[in-house]
Amino acid sequence: MAYPDDLLSSGEHVVIHKHPHWKMLIFPVFWLLVVVALGTYLAGLLGDQSWATMVWIALAVVGAVLILWLTVAPVVRWRTTHFIITSDRVMYREGVFKRTGLDIPLARVNSVRFQHSFMDRLLGCGTLIIESASDEPLEFDDIPSVEKVHTMLYREVNDNPGDDFYPGTVDGRA
């Protein structure tokens, strides 16, 4: 799903739009399977007892609450988290009921680094670290294809027409 163009400034276009890596969904899927398996097992233990209907309803309610809390909420959180690089800025948006946003103009980006552990390398994700004019570097975890994102962001920062210096010119002027 593309980032809405009506939220961008005129002349700005999206270069990269990513959600966090799918590894964030491993535990929610695991908990879904555990809750369904455990609920099915417990319902099967009850058999055809006359009093089993009330226990089945209680199991269904508890199972539904657990699935909402352990599976649906993390999936919705994952789906509503966006990491976007445009031609003008880096944007990070997250949240469902309480939305939080961060924008970094490309002209303010001083350096871009990435880190990924051995497991992150196997899964194809990592942490992107952006140092800007702010006091502390900003870390964005679980960025898919972090090396490609790093390269694209570096290119956008260095090719940004808003910069004061253009390669091949003297003192930034033609």
Tab-separated table of N, CA, C and O in Angstrom, residues 33-138:
chain	number	residue	atom	x	y	z
A	33	LEU	N	-1.408	-19.994	17.352
A	33	LEU	CA	-1.415	-21.454	17.264
A	33	LEU	C	-1.539	-22.106	18.645
A	33	LEU	O	-2.272	-23.093	18.809
A	34	VAL	N	-0.843	-21.556	19.635
A	34	VAL	CA	-0.908	-22.111	20.986
A	34	VAL	C	-2.314	-21.980	21.563
A	34	VAL	O	-2.865	-22.939	22.116
A	35	VAL	N	-2.916	-20.800	21.436
A	35	VAL	CA	-4.250	-20.576	22.000
A	35	VAL	C	-5.284	-21.471	21.317
A	35	VAL	O	-6.122	-22.092	21.986
A	36	VAL	N	-5.228	-21.579	19.989
A	36	VAL	CA	-6.183	-22.422	19.266
A	36	VAL	C	-5.978	-23.895	19.638
A	36	VAL	O	-6.948	-24.620	19.891
A	37	ALA	N	-4.738	-24.351	19.688
A	37	ALA	CA	-4.468	-25.751	20.029
A	37	ALA	C	-4.900	-26.062	21.459
A	37	ALA	O	-5.551	-27.092	21.707
A	38	LEU	N	-4.569	-25.189	22.379
A	38	LEU	CA	-4.935	-25.413	23.780
A	38	LEU	C	-6.454	-25.370	23.963
A	38	LEU	O	-7.027	-26.207	24.674
A	39	GLY	N	-7.101	-24.413	23.320
A	39	GLY	CA	-8.566	-24.325	23.404
A	39	GLY	C	-9.244	-25.542	22.816
A	39	GLY	O	-10.207	-26.071	23.384
A	40	THR	N	-8.739	-26.024	21.685
A	40	THR	CA	-9.296	-27.228	21.065
A	40	THR	C	-9.087	-28.443	21.954
A	40	THR	O	-10.000	-29.265	22.131
A	41	TYR	N	-7.910	-28.556	22.531
A	41	TYR	CA	-7.614	-29.681	23.425
A	41	TYR	C	-8.533	-29.671	24.646
A	41	TYR	O	-9.117	-30.692	25.017
A	42	LEU	N	-8.660	-28.497	25.279
A	42	LEU	CA	-9.508	-28.403	26.472
A	42	LEU	C	-10.979	-28.648	26.138
A	42	LEU	O	-11.699	-29.298	26.900
A	43	ALA	N	-11.435	-28.143	24.996
A	43	ALA	CA	-12.823	-28.388	24.591
A	43	ALA	C	-13.045	-29.868	24.312
A	43	ALA	O	-14.111	-30.412	24.625
A	44	GLY	N	-12.048	-30.533	23.753
A	44	GLY	CA	-12.159	-31.968	23.501
A	44	GLY	C	-12.188	-32.787	24.776
A	44	GLY	O	-12.818	-33.845	24.837
A	45	LEU	N	-11.504	-32.315	25.806
A	45	LEU	CA	-11.520	-33.019	27.095
A	45	LEU	C	-12.905	-33.009	27.745
A	45	LEU	O	-13.261	-33.934	28.465
A	46	LEU	N	-13.657	-31.958	27.472
A	46	LEU	CA	-14.970	-31.832	28.101
A	46	LEU	C	-15.964	-32.860	27.565
A	46	LEU	O	-16.855	-33.288	28.283
A	47	GLY	N	-15.817	-33.209	26.305
A	47	GLY	CA	-16.723	-34.198	25.712
A	47	GLY	C	-18.146	-33.690	25.634
A	47	GLY	O	-18.399	-32.499	25.462
A	48	ASP	N	-19.106	-34.603	25.752
A	48	ASP	CA	-20.524	-34.268	25.617
A	48	ASP	C	-21.222	-34.192	26.976
A	48	ASP	O	-22.348	-34.644	27.137
A	49	GLN	N	-20.568	-33.597	27.933
A	49	GLN	CA	-21.176	-33.436	29.257
A	49	GLN	C	-22.300	-32.394	29.177
A	49	GLN	O	-22.246	-31.461	28.386
A	50	SER	N	-23.291	-32.538	30.009
A	50	SER	CA	-24.419	-31.597	29.984
A	50	SER	C	-23.992	-30.192	30.432
A	50	SER	O	-24.555	-29.201	29.987
A	51	TRP	N	-23.032	-30.085	31.294
A	51	TRP	CA	-22.559	-28.800	31.792
A	51	TRP	C	-21.441	-28.205	30.927
A	51	TRP	O	-20.962	-27.121	31.180
A	52	ALA	N	-21.035	-28.908	29.876
A	52	ALA	CA	-19.891	-28.489	29.057
A	52	ALA	C	-20.155	-27.221	28.256
A	52	ALA	O	-19.223	-26.483	27.932
A	53	THR	N	-21.422	-26.933	27.959
A	53	THR	CA	-21.732	-25.755	27.136
A	53	THR	C	-21.228	-24.470	27.786
A	53	THR	O	-20.644	-23.622	27.110
A	54	MET	N	-21.437	-24.298	29.060
A	54	MET	CA	-20.978	-23.083	29.753
A	54	MET	C	-19.451	-22.993	29.765
A	54	MET	O	-18.894	-21.913	29.608
A	55	VAL	N	-18.785	-24.115	29.939
A	55	VAL	CA	-17.322	-24.124	29.930
A	55	VAL	C	-16.805	-23.820	28.531
A	55	VAL	O	-15.816	-23.106	28.361
A	56	TRP	N	-17.489	-24.344	27.491
A	56	TRP	CA	-17.087	-24.043	26.111
A	56	TRP	C	-17.204	-22.546	25.820
A	56	TRP	O	-16.348	-21.954	25.182
A	57	ILE	N	-18.282	-21.952	26.321
A	57	ILE	CA	-18.458	-20.506	26.125
A	57	ILE	C	-17.344	-19.745	26.842
A	57	ILE	O	-16.762	-18.802	26.296
A	58	ALA	N	-17.026	-20.157	28.065
A	58	ALA	CA	-15.944	-19.505	28.816
A	58	ALA	C	-14.607	-19.676	28.095
A	58	ALA	O	-13.816	-18.728	28.000
A	59	LEU	N	-14.354	-20.888	27.576
A	59	LEU	CA	-13.113	-21.127	26.816
A	59	LEU	C	-13.051	-20.245	25.569
A	59	LEU	O	-11.996	-19.694	25.240
A	60	ALA	N	-14.187	-20.116	24.892
A	60	ALA	CA	-14.223	-19.287	23.675
A	60	ALA	C	-13.949	-17.825	24.006
A	60	ALA	O	-13.212	-17.143	23.283
A	61	VAL	N	-14.516	-17.335	25.102
A	61	VAL	CA	-14.309	-15.929	25.491
A	61	VAL	C	-12.846	-15.699	25.869
A	61	VAL	O	-12.218	-14.732	25.414
A	62	VAL	N	-12.304	-16.585	26.691
A	62	VAL	CA	-10.894	-16.452	27.088
A	62	VAL	C	-9.985	-16.555	25.868
A	62	VAL	O	-9.042	-15.772	25.702
A	63	GLY	N	-10.274	-17.507	24.972
A	63	GLY	CA	-9.482	-17.664	23.748
A	63	GLY	C	-9.551	-16.433	22.864
A	63	GLY	O	-8.536	-15.985	22.321
A	64	ALA	N	-10.744	-15.860	22.722
A	64	ALA	CA	-10.897	-14.657	21.889
A	64	ALA	C	-10.121	-13.479	22.472
A	64	ALA	O	-9.452	-12.735	21.735
A	65	VAL	N	-10.181	-13.305	23.790
A	65	VAL	CA	-9.441	-12.209	24.437
A	65	VAL	C	-7.933	-12.406	24.247
A	65	VAL	O	-7.207	-11.462	23.912
A	66	LEU	N	-7.464	-13.637	24.441
A	66	LEU	CA	-6.034	-13.912	24.258
A	66	LEU	C	-5.597	-13.686	22.813
A	66	LEU	O	-4.523	-13.128	22.558
A	67	ILE	N	-6.408	-14.105	21.862
A	67	ILE	CA	-6.064	-13.903	20.447
A	67	ILE	C	-6.041	-12.416	20.106
A	67	ILE	O	-5.142	-11.940	19.399
A	68	LEU	N	-7.022	-11.665	20.607
A	68	LEU	CA	-7.014	-10.219	20.362
A	68	LEU	C	-5.775	-9.559	20.952
A	68	LEU	O	-5.150	-8.705	20.317
A	69	TRP	N	-5.417	-9.942	22.166
A	69	TRP	CA	-4.304	-9.317	22.869
A	69	TRP	C	-2.956	-9.763	22.326
A	69	TRP	O	-2.046	-8.939	22.130
A	70	LEU	N	-2.781	-11.069	22.070
A	70	LEU	CA	-1.476	-11.612	21.701
A	70	LEU	C	-1.239	-11.694	20.198
A	70	LEU	O	-0.094	-11.831	19.771
A	71	THR	N	-2.290	-11.634	19.394
A	71	THR	CA	-2.113	-11.783	17.948
A	71	THR	C	-2.609	-10.569	17.174
A	71	THR	O	-1.855	-9.960	16.417
A	72	VAL	N	-3.870	-10.218	17.344
A	72	VAL	CA	-4.448	-9.151	16.524
A	72	VAL	C	-3.794	-7.805	16.809
A	72	VAL	O	-3.432	-7.073	15.877
A	73	ALA	N	-3.610	-7.461	18.084
A	73	ALA	CA	-3.005	-6.164	18.425
A	73	ALA	C	-1.594	-6.011	17.846
A	73	ALA	O	-1.293	-4.982	17.231
A	74	PRO	N	-0.692	-7.010	17.994
A	74	PRO	CA	0.629	-6.854	17.381
A	74	PRO	C	0.598	-6.780	15.848
A	74	PRO	O	1.381	-6.042	15.246
A	75	VAL	N	-0.320	-7.502	15.213
A	75	VAL	CA	-0.412	-7.447	13.750
A	75	VAL	C	-0.894	-6.066	13.309
A	75	VAL	O	-0.352	-5.487	12.353
A	76	VAL	N	-1.881	-5.511	13.993
A	76	VAL	CA	-2.366	-4.169	13.656
A	76	VAL	C	-1.268	-3.137	13.913
A	76	VAL	O	-1.059	-2.220	13.121
A	77	ARG	N	-0.529	-3.292	15.018
A	77	ARG	CA	0.582	-2.394	15.328
A	77	ARG	C	1.635	-2.455	14.215
A	77	ARG	O	2.157	-1.435	13.774
A	78	TRP	N	1.945	-3.675	13.755
A	78	TRP	CA	2.910	-3.850	12.669
A	78	TRP	C	2.408	-3.178	11.397
A	78	TRP	O	3.149	-2.503	10.698
A	79	ARG	N	1.138	-3.369	11.094
A	79	ARG	CA	0.563	-2.853	9.849
A	79	ARG	C	0.486	-1.330	9.839
A	79	ARG	O	0.537	-0.707	8.782
A	80	THR	N	0.356	-0.721	11.022
A	80	THR	CA	0.226	0.738	11.082
A	80	THR	C	1.544	1.435	11.390
A	80	THR	O	1.550	2.627	11.689
A	81	THR	N	2.647	0.707	11.327
A	81	THR	CA	3.968	1.312	11.493
A	81	THR	C	4.583	1.475	10.110
A	81	THR	O	4.668	0.517	9.354
A	82	HIS	N	4.994	2.687	9.790
A	82	HIS	CA	5.520	3.001	8.467
A	82	HIS	C	6.887	3.662	8.588
A	82	HIS	O	7.070	4.561	9.395
A	83	PHE	N	7.822	3.237	7.752
A	83	PHE	CA	9.115	3.902	7.597
A	83	PHE	C	9.172	4.355	6.149
A	83	PHE	O	9.125	3.530	5.235
A	84	ILE	N	9.243	5.669	5.935
A	84	ILE	CA	9.142	6.230	4.589
A	84	ILE	C	10.320	7.157	4.334
A	84	ILE	O	10.659	7.991	5.176
A	85	ILE	N	10.914	7.007	3.176
A	85	ILE	CA	11.913	7.960	2.709
A	85	ILE	C	11.323	8.618	1.468
A	85	ILE	O	10.924	7.937	0.529
A	86	THR	N	11.251	9.943	1.517
A	86	THR	CA	10.759	10.686	0.357
A	86	THR	C	11.927	11.463	-0.243
A	86	THR	O	13.051	11.395	0.254
A	87	SER	N	11.637	12.206	-1.262
A	87	SER	CA	12.671	13.027	-1.885
A	87	SER	C	13.097	14.183	-0.992
A	87	SER	O	14.135	14.802	-1.235
A	88	ASP	N	12.330	14.485	0.071
A	88	ASP	CA	12.628	15.620	0.950
A	88	ASP	C	12.931	15.257	2.395
A	88	ASP	O	13.575	16.022	3.101
A	89	ARG	N	12.441	14.089	2.875
A	89	ARG	CA	12.553	13.803	4.299
A	89	ARG	C	12.455	12.312	4.585
A	89	ARG	O	12.085	11.523	3.726
A	90	VAL	N	12.803	11.966	5.830
A	90	VAL	CA	12.608	10.627	6.367
A	90	VAL	C	11.436	10.730	7.327
A	90	VAL	O	11.405	11.622	8.180
A	91	MET	N	10.459	9.839	7.170
A	91	MET	CA	9.281	9.870	8.035
A	91	MET	C	9.118	8.519	8.721
A	91	MET	O	9.377	7.481	8.116
A	92	TYR	N	8.690	8.565	9.977
A	92	TYR	CA	8.384	7.349	10.731
A	92	TYR	C	7.052	7.582	11.408
A	92	TYR	O	6.880	8.556	12.132
A	93	ARG	N	6.088	6.714	11.149
A	93	ARG	CA	4.750	6.823	11.721
A	93	ARG	C	4.405	5.510	12.414
A	93	ARG	O	4.658	4.440	11.866
A	94	GLU	N	3.809	5.602	13.592
A	94	GLU	CA	3.374	4.397	14.290
A	94	GLU	C	2.170	4.717	15.150
A	94	GLU	O	1.946	5.854	15.524
A	95	GLY	N	1.405	3.673	15.456
A	95	GLY	CA	0.288	3.803	16.350
A	95	GLY	C	-1.040	3.532	15.685
A	95	GLY	O	-1.190	3.674	14.471
A	96	VAL	N	-1.986	3.129	16.516
A	96	VAL	CA	-3.338	2.852	16.047
A	96	VAL	C	-4.265	3.935	16.584
A	96	VAL	O	-4.813	4.719	15.821
A	97	PHE	N	-4.440	3.971	17.895
A	97	PHE	CA	-5.312	4.970	18.503
A	97	PHE	C	-4.555	6.258	18.779
A	97	PHE	O	-5.082	7.339	18.607
A	98	LYS	N	-3.326	6.126	19.219
A	98	LYS	CA	-2.458	7.286	19.451
A	98	LYS	C	-1.366	7.234	18.390
A	98	LYS	O	-0.462	6.411	18.449
A	99	ARG	N	-1.446	8.104	17.391
A	99	ARG	CA	-0.466	8.130	16.315
A	99	ARG	C	0.724	8.987	16.722
A	99	ARG	O	0.565	10.051	17.315
A	100	THR	N	1.913	8.516	16.394
A	100	THR	CA	3.135	9.246	16.653
A	100	THR	C	3.893	9.355	15.348
A	100	THR	O	3.974	8.381	14.593
A	101	GLY	N	4.440	10.520	15.081
A	101	GLY	CA	5.176	10.717	13.842
A	101	GLY	C	6.486	11.435	14.070
A	101	GLY	O	6.627	12.217	15.018
A	102	LEU	N	7.436	11.139	13.215
A	102	LEU	CA	8.746	11.778	13.270
A	102	LEU	C	9.161	12.091	11.841
A	102	LEU	O	9.064	11.226	10.962
A	103	ASP	N	9.575	13.311	11.588
A	103	ASP	CA	10.067	13.725	10.281
A	103	ASP	C	11.467	14.294	10.438
A	103	ASP	O	11.712	15.089	11.342
A	104	ILE	N	12.367	13.862	9.556
A	104	ILE	CA	13.724	14.390	9.535
A	104	ILE	C	13.981	14.915	8.121
A	104	ILE	O	13.996	14.130	7.175
A	105	PRO	N	14.167	16.214	7.959
A	105	PRO	CA	14.499	16.721	6.624
A	105	PRO	C	15.837	16.139	6.158
A	105	PRO	O	16.777	16.011	6.957
A	106	LEU	N	15.924	15.779	4.893
A	106	LEU	CA	17.161	15.184	4.374
A	106	LEU	C	18.348	16.125	4.524
A	106	LEU	O	19.481	15.679	4.715
A	107	ALA	N	18.095	17.426	4.467
A	107	ALA	CA	19.183	18.391	4.603
A	107	ALA	C	19.787	18.360	6.013
A	107	ALA	O	20.914	18.806	6.213
A	108	ARG	N	19.050	17.829	6.998
A	108	ARG	CA	19.537	17.772	8.382
A	108	ARG	C	20.229	16.452	8.719
A	108	ARG	O	20.744	16.298	9.815
A	109	VAL	N	20.227	15.507	7.791
A	109	VAL	CA	20.851	14.209	8.051
A	109	VAL	C	22.361	14.345	7.905
A	109	VAL	O	22.858	14.752	6.855
A	110	ASN	N	23.099	14.015	8.981
A	110	ASN	CA	24.559	14.099	8.955
A	110	ASN	C	25.195	12.786	8.522
A	110	ASN	O	26.154	12.793	7.759
A	111	SER	N	24.696	11.675	9.056
A	111	SER	CA	25.251	10.380	8.663
A	111	SER	C	24.189	9.298	8.817
A	111	SER	O	23.224	9.454	9.557
A	112	VAL	N	24.408	8.214	8.084
A	112	VAL	CA	23.487	7.082	8.094
A	112	VAL	C	24.318	5.820	8.290
A	112	VAL	O	25.320	5.616	7.600
A	113	ARG	N	23.923	5.002	9.282
A	113	ARG	CA	24.607	3.734	9.535
A	113	ARG	C	23.560	2.639	9.649
A	113	ARG	O	22.389	2.914	9.835
A	114	PHE	N	24.034	1.412	9.567
A	114	PHE	CA	23.141	0.290	9.841
A	114	PHE	C	23.893	-0.751	10.641
A	114	PHE	O	25.117	-0.809	10.625
A	115	GLN	N	23.126	-1.559	11.367
A	115	GLN	CA	23.673	-2.670	12.143
A	115	GLN	C	22.731	-3.842	11.954
A	115	GLN	O	21.518	-3.654	11.881
A	116	HIS	N	23.302	-5.020	11.870
A	116	HIS	CA	22.459	-6.199	11.933
A	116	HIS	C	23.265	-7.368	12.467
A	116	HIS	O	24.417	-7.549	12.132
A	117	SER	N	22.612	-8.112	13.338
A	117	SER	CA	23.234	-9.284	13.931
A	117	SER	C	23.241	-10.413	12.907
A	117	SER	O	22.697	-10.280	11.810
A	118	PHE	N	23.835	-11.524	13.291
A	118	PHE	CA	23.866	-12.679	12.399
A	118	PHE	C	22.446	-13.124	12.049
A	118	PHE	O	22.144	-13.397	10.894
A	119	MET	N	21.562	-13.172	13.059
A	119	MET	CA	20.176	-13.579	12.813
A	119	MET	C	19.469	-12.573	11.911
A	119	MET	O	18.713	-12.957	11.020
A	120	ASP	N	19.713	-11.278	12.145
A	120	ASP	CA	19.129	-10.252	11.283
A	120	ASP	C	19.609	-10.408	9.841
A	120	ASP	O	18.835	-10.229	8.901
A	121	ARG	N	20.871	-10.756	9.665
A	121	ARG	CA	21.404	-10.958	8.312
A	121	ARG	C	20.723	-12.130	7.632
A	121	ARG	O	20.423	-12.078	6.441
A	122	LEU	N	20.479	-13.198	8.394
A	122	LEU	CA	19.775	-14.349	7.821
A	122	LEU	C	18.349	-13.988	7.413
A	122	LEU	O	17.858	-14.454	6.386
A	123	LEU	N	17.700	-13.151	8.223
A	123	LEU	CA	16.317	-12.771	7.939
A	123	LEU	C	16.197	-11.599	6.976
A	123	LEU	O	15.112	-11.324	6.462
A	124	GLY	N	17.286	-10.880	6.756
A	124	GLY	CA	17.261	-9.763	5.806
A	124	GLY	C	16.725	-8.473	6.397
A	124	GLY	O	15.983	-7.752	5.728
A	125	CYS	N	17.099	-8.181	7.639
A	125	CYS	CA	16.653	-6.933	8.251
A	125	CYS	C	17.773	-6.379	9.128
A	125	CYS	O	18.856	-6.951	9.184
A	126	GLY	N	17.510	-5.277	9.798
A	126	GLY	CA	18.511	-4.697	10.676
A	126	GLY	C	18.038	-3.381	11.251
A	126	GLY	O	16.886	-2.985	11.101
A	127	THR	N	18.958	-2.693	11.904
A	127	THR	CA	18.683	-1.406	12.533
A	127	THR	C	19.336	-0.307	11.713
A	127	THR	O	20.523	-0.382	11.411
A	128	LEU	N	18.550	0.699	11.360
A	128	LEU	CA	19.051	1.864	10.639
A	128	LEU	C	19.264	2.974	11.654
A	128	LEU	O	18.371	3.267	12.453
A	129	ILE	N	20.453	3.572	11.650
A	129	ILE	CA	20.797	4.623	12.604
A	129	ILE	C	21.054	5.900	11.824
A	129	ILE	O	21.940	5.955	10.964
A	130	ILE	N	20.263	6.921	12.135
A	130	ILE	CA	20.371	8.204	11.431
A	130	ILE	C	20.824	9.252	12.425
A	130	ILE	O	20.178	9.471	13.456
A	131	GLU	N	21.948	9.883	12.119
A	131	GLU	CA	22.434	10.997	12.929
A	131	GLU	C	22.053	12.272	12.203
A	131	GLU	O	22.388	12.471	11.046
A	132	SER	N	21.322	13.106	12.912
A	132	SER	CA	20.885	14.368	12.318
A	132	SER	C	21.324	15.505	13.224
A	132	SER	O	22.160	15.323	14.095
A	133	ALA	N	20.730	16.643	13.035
A	133	ALA	CA	21.094	17.809	13.837
A	133	ALA	C	20.643	17.662	15.285
A	133	ALA	O	20.999	18.471	16.122
A	134	SER	N	19.866	16.632	15.591
A	134	SER	CA	19.425	16.426	16.977
A	134	SER	C	20.584	15.918	17.824
A	134	SER	O	21.638	15.550	17.323
A	135	ASP	N	20.383	15.854	19.130
A	135	ASP	CA	21.441	15.475	20.060
A	135	ASP	C	21.850	14.012	19.932
A	135	ASP	O	23.019	13.683	19.977
A	136	GLU	N	20.885	13.122	19.827
A	136	GLU	CA	21.179	11.701	19.824
A	136	GLU	C	20.810	11.075	18.488
A	136	GLU	O	19.846	11.486	17.846
A	137	PRO	N	21.544	10.042	18.076
A	137	PRO	CA	21.169	9.346	16.846
A	137	PRO	C	19.828	8.635	17.019
A	137	PRO	O	19.489	8.176	18.101
A	138	LEU	N	19.066	8.560	15.948
A	138	LEU	CA	17.770	7.889	15.968
A	138	LEU	C	17.933	6.494	15.390
A	138	LEU	O	18.518	6.328	14.319
